[in-house]
Coordinates of C-alpha atoms and ligand atoms in Angstrom, one line a residue:
X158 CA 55.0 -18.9 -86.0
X159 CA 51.7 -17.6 -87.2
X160 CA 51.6 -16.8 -90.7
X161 CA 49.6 -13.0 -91.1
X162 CA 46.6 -13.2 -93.1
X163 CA 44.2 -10.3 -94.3
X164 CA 41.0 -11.9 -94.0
X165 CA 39.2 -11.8 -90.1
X166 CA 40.8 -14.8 -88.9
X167 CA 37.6 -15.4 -86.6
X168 CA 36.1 -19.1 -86.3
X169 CA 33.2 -20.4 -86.0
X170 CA 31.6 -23.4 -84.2
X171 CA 29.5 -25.0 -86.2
X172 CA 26.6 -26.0 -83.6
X173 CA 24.3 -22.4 -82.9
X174 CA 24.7 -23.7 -79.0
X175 CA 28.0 -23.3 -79.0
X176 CA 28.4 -19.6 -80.4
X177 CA 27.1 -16.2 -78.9
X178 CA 24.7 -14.7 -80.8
X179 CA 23.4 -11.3 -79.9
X180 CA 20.2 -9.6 -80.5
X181 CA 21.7 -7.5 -82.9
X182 CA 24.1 -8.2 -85.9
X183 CA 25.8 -6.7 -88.4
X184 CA 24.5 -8.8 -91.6
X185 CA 20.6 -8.7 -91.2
X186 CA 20.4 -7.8 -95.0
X187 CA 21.5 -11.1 -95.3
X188 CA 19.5 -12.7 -92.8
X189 CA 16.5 -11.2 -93.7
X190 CA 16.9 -12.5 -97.1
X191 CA 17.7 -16.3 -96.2
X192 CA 15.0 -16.4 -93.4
X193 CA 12.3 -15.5 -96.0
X194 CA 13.5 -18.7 -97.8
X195 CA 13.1 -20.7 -94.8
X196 CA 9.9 -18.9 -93.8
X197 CA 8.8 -20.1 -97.5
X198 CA 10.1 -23.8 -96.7
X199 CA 8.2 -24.2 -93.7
X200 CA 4.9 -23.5 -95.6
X201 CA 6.2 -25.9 -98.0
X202 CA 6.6 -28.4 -95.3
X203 CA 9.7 -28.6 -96.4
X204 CA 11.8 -29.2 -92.7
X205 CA 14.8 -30.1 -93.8
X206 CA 15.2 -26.8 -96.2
X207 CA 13.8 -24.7 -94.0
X208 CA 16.6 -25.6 -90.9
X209 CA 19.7 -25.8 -93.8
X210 CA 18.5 -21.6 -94.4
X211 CA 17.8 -21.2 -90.9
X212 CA 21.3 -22.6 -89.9
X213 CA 23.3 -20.4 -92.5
X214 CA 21.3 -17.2 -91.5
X215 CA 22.3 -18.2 -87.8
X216 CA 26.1 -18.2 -88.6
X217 CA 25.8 -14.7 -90.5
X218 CA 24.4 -13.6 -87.3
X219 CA 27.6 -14.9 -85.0
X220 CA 29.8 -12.7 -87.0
X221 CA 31.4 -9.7 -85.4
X222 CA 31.5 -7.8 -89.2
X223 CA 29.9 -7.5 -92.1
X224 CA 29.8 -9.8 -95.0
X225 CA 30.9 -7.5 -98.0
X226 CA 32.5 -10.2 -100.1
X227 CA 32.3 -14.0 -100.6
X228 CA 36.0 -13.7 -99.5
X229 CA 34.4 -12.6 -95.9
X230 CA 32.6 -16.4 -95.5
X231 CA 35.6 -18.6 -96.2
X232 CA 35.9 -21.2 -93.1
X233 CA 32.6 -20.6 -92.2
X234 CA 30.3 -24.0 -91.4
X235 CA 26.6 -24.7 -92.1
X236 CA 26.7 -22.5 -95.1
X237 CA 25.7 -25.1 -97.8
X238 CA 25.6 -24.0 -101.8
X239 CA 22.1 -22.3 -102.2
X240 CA 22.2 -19.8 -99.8
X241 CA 25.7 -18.9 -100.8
X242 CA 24.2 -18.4 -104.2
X243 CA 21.5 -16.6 -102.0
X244 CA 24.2 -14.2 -100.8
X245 CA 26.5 -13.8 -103.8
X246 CA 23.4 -12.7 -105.7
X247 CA 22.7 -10.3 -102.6
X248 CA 26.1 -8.9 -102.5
X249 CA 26.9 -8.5 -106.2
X250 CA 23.5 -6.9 -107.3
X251 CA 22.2 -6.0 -103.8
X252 CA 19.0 -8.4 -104.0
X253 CA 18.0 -12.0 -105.2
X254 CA 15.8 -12.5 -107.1
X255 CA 14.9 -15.4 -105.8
X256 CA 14.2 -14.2 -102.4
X257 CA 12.5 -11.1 -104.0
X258 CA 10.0 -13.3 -106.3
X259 CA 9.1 -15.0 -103.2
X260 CA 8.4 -11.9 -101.4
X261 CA 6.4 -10.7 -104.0
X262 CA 4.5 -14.2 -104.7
X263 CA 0.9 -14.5 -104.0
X264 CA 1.4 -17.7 -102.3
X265 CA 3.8 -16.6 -100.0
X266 CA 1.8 -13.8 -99.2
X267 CA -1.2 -16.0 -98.5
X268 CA 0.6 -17.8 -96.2
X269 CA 1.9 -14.8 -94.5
X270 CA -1.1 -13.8 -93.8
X271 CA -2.9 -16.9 -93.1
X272 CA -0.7 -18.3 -90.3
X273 CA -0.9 -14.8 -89.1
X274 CA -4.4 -15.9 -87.8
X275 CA -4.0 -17.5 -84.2
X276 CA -4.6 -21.3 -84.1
X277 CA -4.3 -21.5 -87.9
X278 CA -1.2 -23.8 -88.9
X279 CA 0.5 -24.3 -92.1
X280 CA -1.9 -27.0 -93.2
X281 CA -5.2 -25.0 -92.6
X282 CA -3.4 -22.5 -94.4
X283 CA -2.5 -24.2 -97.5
X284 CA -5.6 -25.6 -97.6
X285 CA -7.4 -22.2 -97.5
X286 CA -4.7 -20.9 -100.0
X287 CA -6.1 -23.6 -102.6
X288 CA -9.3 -22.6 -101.9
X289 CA -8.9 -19.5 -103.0
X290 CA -8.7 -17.7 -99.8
X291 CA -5.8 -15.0 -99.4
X292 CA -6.4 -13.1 -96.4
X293 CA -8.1 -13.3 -92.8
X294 CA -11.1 -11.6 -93.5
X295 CA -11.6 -14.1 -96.9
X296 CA -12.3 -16.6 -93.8
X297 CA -15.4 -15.1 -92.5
X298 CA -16.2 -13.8 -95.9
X299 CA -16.6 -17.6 -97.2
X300 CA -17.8 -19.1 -94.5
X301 CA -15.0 -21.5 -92.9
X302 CA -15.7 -23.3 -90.3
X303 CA -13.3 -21.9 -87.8
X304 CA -13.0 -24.0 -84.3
X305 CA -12.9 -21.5 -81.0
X306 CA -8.8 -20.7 -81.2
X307 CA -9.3 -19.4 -85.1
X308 CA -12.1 -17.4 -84.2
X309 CA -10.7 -15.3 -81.6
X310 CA -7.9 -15.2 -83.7
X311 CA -9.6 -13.4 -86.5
X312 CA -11.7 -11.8 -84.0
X313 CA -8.7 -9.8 -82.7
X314 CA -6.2 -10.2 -85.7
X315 CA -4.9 -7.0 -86.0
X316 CA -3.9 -6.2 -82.2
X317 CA -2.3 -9.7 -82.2
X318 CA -0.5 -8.9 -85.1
X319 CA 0.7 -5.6 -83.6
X320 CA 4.0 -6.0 -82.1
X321 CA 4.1 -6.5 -77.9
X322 CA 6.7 -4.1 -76.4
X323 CA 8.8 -4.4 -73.6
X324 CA 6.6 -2.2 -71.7
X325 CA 3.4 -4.6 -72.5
X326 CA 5.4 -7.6 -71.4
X327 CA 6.3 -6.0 -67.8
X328 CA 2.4 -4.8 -67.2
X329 CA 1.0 -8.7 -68.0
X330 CA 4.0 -9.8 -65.9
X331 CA 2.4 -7.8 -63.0
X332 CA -1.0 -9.0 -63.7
X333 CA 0.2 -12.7 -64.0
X334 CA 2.7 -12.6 -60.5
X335 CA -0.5 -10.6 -59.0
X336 CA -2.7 -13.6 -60.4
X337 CA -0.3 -16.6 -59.0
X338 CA 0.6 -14.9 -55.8
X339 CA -3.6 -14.8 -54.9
X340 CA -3.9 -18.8 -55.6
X341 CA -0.4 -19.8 -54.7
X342 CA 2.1 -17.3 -52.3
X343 CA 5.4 -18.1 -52.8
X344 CA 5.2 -18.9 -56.2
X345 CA 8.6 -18.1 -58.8
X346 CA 7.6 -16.7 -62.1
X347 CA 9.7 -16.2 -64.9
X348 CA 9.3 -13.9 -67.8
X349 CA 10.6 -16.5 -70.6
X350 CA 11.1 -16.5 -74.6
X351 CA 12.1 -13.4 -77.0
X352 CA 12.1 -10.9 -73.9
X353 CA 14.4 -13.1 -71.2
X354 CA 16.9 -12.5 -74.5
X355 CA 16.1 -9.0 -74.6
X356 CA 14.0 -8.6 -77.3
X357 CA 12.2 -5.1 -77.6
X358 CA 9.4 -6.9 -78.7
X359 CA 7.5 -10.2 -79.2
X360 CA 4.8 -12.0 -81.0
X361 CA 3.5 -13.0 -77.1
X362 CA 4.7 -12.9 -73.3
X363 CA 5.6 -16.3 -72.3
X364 CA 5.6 -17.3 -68.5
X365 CA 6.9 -20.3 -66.7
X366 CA 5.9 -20.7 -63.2
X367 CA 7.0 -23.1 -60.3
X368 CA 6.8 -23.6 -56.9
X369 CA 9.8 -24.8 -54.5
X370 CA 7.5 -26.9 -52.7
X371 CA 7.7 -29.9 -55.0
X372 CA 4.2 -31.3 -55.8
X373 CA 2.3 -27.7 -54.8
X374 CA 2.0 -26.8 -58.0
X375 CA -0.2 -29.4 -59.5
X376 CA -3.8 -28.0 -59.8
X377 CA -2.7 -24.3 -59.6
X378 CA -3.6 -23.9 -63.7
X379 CA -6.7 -24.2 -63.7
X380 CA -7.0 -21.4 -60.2
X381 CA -4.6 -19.4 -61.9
X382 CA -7.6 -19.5 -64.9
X383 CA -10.1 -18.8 -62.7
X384 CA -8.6 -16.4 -61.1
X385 CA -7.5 -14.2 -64.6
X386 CA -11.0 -14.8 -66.0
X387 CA -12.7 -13.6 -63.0
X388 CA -10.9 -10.2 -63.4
X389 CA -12.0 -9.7 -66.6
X390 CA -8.5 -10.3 -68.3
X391 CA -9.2 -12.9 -70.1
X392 CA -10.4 -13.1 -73.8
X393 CA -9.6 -16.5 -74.9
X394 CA -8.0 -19.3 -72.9
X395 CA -7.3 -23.2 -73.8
X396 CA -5.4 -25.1 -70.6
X397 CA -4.1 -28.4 -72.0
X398 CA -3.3 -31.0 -68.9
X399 CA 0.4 -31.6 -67.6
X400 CA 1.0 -35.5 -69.3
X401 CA 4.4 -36.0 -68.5
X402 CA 4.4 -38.4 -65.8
X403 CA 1.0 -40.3 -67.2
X404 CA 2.7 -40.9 -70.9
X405 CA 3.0 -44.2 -71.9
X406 CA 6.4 -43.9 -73.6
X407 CA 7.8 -42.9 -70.1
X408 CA 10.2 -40.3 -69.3
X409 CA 12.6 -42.8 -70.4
X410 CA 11.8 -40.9 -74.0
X411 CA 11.4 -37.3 -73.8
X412 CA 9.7 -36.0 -76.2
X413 CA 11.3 -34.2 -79.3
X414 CA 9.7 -31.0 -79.5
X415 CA 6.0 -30.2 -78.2
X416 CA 6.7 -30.7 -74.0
X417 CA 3.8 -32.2 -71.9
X418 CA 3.7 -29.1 -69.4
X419 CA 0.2 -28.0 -67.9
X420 CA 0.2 -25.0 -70.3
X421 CA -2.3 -22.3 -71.2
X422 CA -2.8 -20.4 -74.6
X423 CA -4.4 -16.8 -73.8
X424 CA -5.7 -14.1 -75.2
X425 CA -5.2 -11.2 -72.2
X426 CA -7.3 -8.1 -72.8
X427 CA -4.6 -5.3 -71.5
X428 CA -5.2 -1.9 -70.1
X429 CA -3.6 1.1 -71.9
X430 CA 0.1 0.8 -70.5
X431 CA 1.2 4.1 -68.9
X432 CA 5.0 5.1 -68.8
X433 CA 5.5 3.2 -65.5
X434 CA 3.1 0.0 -66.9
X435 CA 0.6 0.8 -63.8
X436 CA -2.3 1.8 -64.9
X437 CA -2.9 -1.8 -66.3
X438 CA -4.0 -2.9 -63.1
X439 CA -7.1 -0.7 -63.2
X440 CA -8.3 -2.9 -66.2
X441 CA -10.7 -5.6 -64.5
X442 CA -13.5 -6.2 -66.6
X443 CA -14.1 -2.9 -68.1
X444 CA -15.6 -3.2 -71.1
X445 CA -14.8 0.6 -72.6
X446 CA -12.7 -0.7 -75.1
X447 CA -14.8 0.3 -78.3
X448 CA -15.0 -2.0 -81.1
X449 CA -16.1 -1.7 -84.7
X450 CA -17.5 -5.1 -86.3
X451 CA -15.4 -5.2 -90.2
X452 CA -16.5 -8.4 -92.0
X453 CA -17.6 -9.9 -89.3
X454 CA -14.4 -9.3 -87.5
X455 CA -14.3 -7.7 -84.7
X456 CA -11.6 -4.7 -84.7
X457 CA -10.1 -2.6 -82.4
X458 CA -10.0 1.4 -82.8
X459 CA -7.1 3.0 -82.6
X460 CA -7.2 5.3 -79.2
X461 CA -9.1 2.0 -77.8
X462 CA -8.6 1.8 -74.1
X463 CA -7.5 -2.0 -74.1
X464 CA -5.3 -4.1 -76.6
X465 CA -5.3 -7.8 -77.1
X466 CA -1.6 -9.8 -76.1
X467 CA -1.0 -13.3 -76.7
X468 CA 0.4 -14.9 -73.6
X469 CA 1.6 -18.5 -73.1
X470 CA 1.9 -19.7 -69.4
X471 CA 3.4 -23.0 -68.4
X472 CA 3.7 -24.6 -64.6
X473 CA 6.6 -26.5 -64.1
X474 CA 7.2 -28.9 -61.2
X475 CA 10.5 -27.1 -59.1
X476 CA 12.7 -30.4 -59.9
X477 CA 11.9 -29.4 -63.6
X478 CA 12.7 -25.8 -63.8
X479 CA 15.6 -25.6 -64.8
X480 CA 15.2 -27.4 -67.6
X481 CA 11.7 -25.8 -68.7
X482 CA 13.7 -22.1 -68.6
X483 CA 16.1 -23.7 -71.0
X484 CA 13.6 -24.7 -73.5
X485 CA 11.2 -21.8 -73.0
X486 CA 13.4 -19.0 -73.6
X487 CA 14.8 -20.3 -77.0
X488 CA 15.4 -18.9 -79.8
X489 CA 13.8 -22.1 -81.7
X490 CA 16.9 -22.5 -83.4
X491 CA 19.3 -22.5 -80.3
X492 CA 16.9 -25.4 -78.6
X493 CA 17.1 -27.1 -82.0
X494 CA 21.0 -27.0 -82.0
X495 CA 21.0 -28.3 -78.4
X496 CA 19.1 -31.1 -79.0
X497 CA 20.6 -31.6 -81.8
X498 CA 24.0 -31.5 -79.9
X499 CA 23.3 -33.5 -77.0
X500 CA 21.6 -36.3 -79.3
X501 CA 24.8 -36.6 -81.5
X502 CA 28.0 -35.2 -79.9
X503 CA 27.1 -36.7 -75.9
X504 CA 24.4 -39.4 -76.4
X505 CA 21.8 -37.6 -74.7
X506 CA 18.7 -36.8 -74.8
X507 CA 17.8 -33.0 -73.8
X508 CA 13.8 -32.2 -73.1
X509 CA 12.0 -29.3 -71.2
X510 CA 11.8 -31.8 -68.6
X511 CA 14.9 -33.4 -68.4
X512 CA 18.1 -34.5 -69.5
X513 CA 18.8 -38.7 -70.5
X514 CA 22.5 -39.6 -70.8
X515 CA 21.9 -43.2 -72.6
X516 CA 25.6 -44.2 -71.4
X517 CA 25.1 -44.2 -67.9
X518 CA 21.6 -44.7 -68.8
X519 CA 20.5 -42.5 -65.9
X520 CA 19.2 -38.7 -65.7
X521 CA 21.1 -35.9 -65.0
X522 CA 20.0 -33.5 -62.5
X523 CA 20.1 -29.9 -62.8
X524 CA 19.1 -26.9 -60.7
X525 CA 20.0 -24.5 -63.0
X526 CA 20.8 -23.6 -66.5
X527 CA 24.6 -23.1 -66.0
X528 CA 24.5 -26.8 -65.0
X529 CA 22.8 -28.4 -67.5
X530 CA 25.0 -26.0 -69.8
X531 CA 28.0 -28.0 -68.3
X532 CA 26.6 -31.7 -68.6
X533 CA 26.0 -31.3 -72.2
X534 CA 29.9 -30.1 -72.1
X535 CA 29.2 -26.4 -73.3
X536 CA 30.4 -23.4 -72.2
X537 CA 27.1 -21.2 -70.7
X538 CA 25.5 -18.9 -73.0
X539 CA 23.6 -15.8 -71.2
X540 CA 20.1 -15.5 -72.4
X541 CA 21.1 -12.6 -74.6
X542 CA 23.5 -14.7 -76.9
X543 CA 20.7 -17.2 -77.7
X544 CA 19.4 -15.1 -80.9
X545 CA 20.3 -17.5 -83.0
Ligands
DGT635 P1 8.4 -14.2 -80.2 O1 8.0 -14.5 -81.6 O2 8.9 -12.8 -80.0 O3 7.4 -14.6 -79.2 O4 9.8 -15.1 -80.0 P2 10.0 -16.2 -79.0 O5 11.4 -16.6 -79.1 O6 9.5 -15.8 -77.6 O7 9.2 -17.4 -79.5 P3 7.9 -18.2 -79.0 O8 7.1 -17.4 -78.1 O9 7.2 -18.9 -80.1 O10 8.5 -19.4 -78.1 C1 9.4 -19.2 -77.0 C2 10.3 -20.3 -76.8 O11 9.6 -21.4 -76.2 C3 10.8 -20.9 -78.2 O12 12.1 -20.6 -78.3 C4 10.7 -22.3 -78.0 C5 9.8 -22.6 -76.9 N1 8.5 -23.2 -77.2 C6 7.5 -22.7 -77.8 N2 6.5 -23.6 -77.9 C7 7.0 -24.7 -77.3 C8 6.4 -26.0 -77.1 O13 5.3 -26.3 -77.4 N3 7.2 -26.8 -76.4 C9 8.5 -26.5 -76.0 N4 9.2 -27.4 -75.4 N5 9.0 -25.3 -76.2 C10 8.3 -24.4 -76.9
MG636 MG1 7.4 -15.5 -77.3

């Protein structure tokens, strides 16, 4: 016989790819709180720290109530001693004052902004940060050499640091399917990341594209470029080369974390979205959009007619697919967990491009996510549960 108990008797699996998480929670005080800590650790370089807050924020957002006493987080994994000091703080006084004094720290908020420029990383960052430098424009303002990535990214800061909506999503996913269909009919294209979980909005649009026709999508980045800049929707573009097949290491070692996909960082210049995201297509290479020149940096009035997105696209060969929508539509937490998974509870090894079972020491082949889901002995989570 069951004994009754008064607490939520509600478990929790410890690995993120194993729980649903939805988009929205009942505990993002809490979260909030714990994933400025690991926001602050990743500046720090500090992995390890950064993953331990990341994982305990993740479990807070699996629960089906709110956390209202420490009581409420009894049985719960991955919650290791700080952030329950993180928490009890948060609960008892209703802040911490550790999370707080990081908020508030000018080193923090350095950061913050500093990453906040496109194609500047943690390390340029820091760097700049002990230079003195504490904000985007600080980088024109002293003279830092800036390669071509950081310079569109302080170019066109503020629009890329304005929230994409749904709506902005759907109009470059017109653009893009209109782009692939000219240099490739028949192509699939796949709205990917935050959105294909239902986010409202994102920091980008990402975009994975195949072709059934195995092999017919080699080459179609670089049209697919062409194509976009010839338009006019284009303000900044870097294509890195597909290098799966040519590594030296051999599919035989997936790589961890970075895939080796024929993939393109853009800037798109988008039209003023109307309520049905149509008028978009008008943009071409109209140039009414007025600018102002601030410091050097270029920035957008409001009431402009055009906005700039951040948009990653990625080709995938069709035997691939499956594996690439799994690793592009995160969040970076769930494909953490099931790497992490696969490498220690199976003995395999999970990429974007495939999946390695070192037993049988043979790949397993997947046409969808529901089966690769079910090699890895997991029960399928929808898109939407992924927000861990
Ligand atoms: P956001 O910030 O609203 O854009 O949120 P997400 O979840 O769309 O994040 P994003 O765009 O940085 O990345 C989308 C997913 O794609 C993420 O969960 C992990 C994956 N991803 C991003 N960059 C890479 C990469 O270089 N290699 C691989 N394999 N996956 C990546
Ligand atoms: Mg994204």
């Amino acid at each position: 016989l069951k004994s009754s108990e008064d607490t939520p008797s509600f478990t929790v699996k410890s690995y993120a790819c194993q729980r649903r998480t939805p988009l929205k929670h009942h505990n993002t005080f809490l979260t909030e709180a714990l994933e400025i800590l690991a926001e602050n650790a990743e500046f720090g370089e500090n992995e390890g720290r950064s993953v331990a807050f990341r994982r305990s924020a993740s479990v807070l957002k699996a629960l089906p109530y709110a956390v209202r006493q420490m009581d409420d987080l009894k049985n719960l994994p991955c919650l290791g001693e700080h952030s329950q000091r993180v928490i009890k703080e948060i609960l008892e006084d209703g802040s911490s004052r550790e999370v707080e004094s990081t908020r508030q720290s000018a080193q923090f908020q350095a950061m913050k902004a500093l990453t906040g420029v496109f194609g500047v990383g943690v390390r340029s960052a820091d760097r700049g940060f002990r230079e003195g430098l504490l904000c985007p424009s600080d980088l024109i303002r002293t003279g830092q050499k800036l390669n071509k990535a950081q310079q569109a990214g302080v170019q066109y800061y503020d629009d890329l640091n304005r929230p994409v909506t749904k709506q902005e999503a759907l109009a470059i996913s017109q653009i893009v399917e209109r782009a692939v269909n000219s240099v490739l009919p028949g192509s699939i294209i796949t709205l990917t990341g935050g959105f294909r979980r239902g986010k409202e909005v994102g920091h980008d649009v990402d975009f994975l594209i195949t072709h059934e026709e195995e092999g017919v999508e080699e080459g179609l980045m670089p049209k697919l470029v062409n194509w976009l800049d010839e338009q006019g929707f284009l303000l900044y573009q870097k294509t890195t080369r597909n290098s799966y097949l040519e590594s030296k290491d051999g599919p035989a070692r997936p790589p961890n974390n970075m895939d080796r996909f024929e993939r393109c960082f853009s800037i798109f210049k988008l039209g003023q979205c109307s309520e049905d995201s149509s008028a978009v297509l008008e943009t071409g290479s109209d140039d009414s959009g007025t600018t102002d020149n601030v410091n050097g940096t270029t920035r957008q009035q409001p009431g402009s007619s055009w906005r700039a997105v951040r948009v990653d696209l990625v080709v995938s060969p069709f035997s691939q697919f499956a594996f690439a929508t799994l690793g592009w539509t995160g969040s970076k937490l769930f494909e953490r967990e099931l790497r992490r998974w696969a490498g220690q509870e199976k003995g395999m090894s999970l990429s974007s491009h495939a999946l390695y079972d070192s037993k049988q020491q043979r790949y397993l082949r997947a046409n969808s996510e529901e089966e690769i889901f079910a090699h890895l002995g997991l029960e399928f989570i929808p898109p939407c549960e992924r927000n861990s």
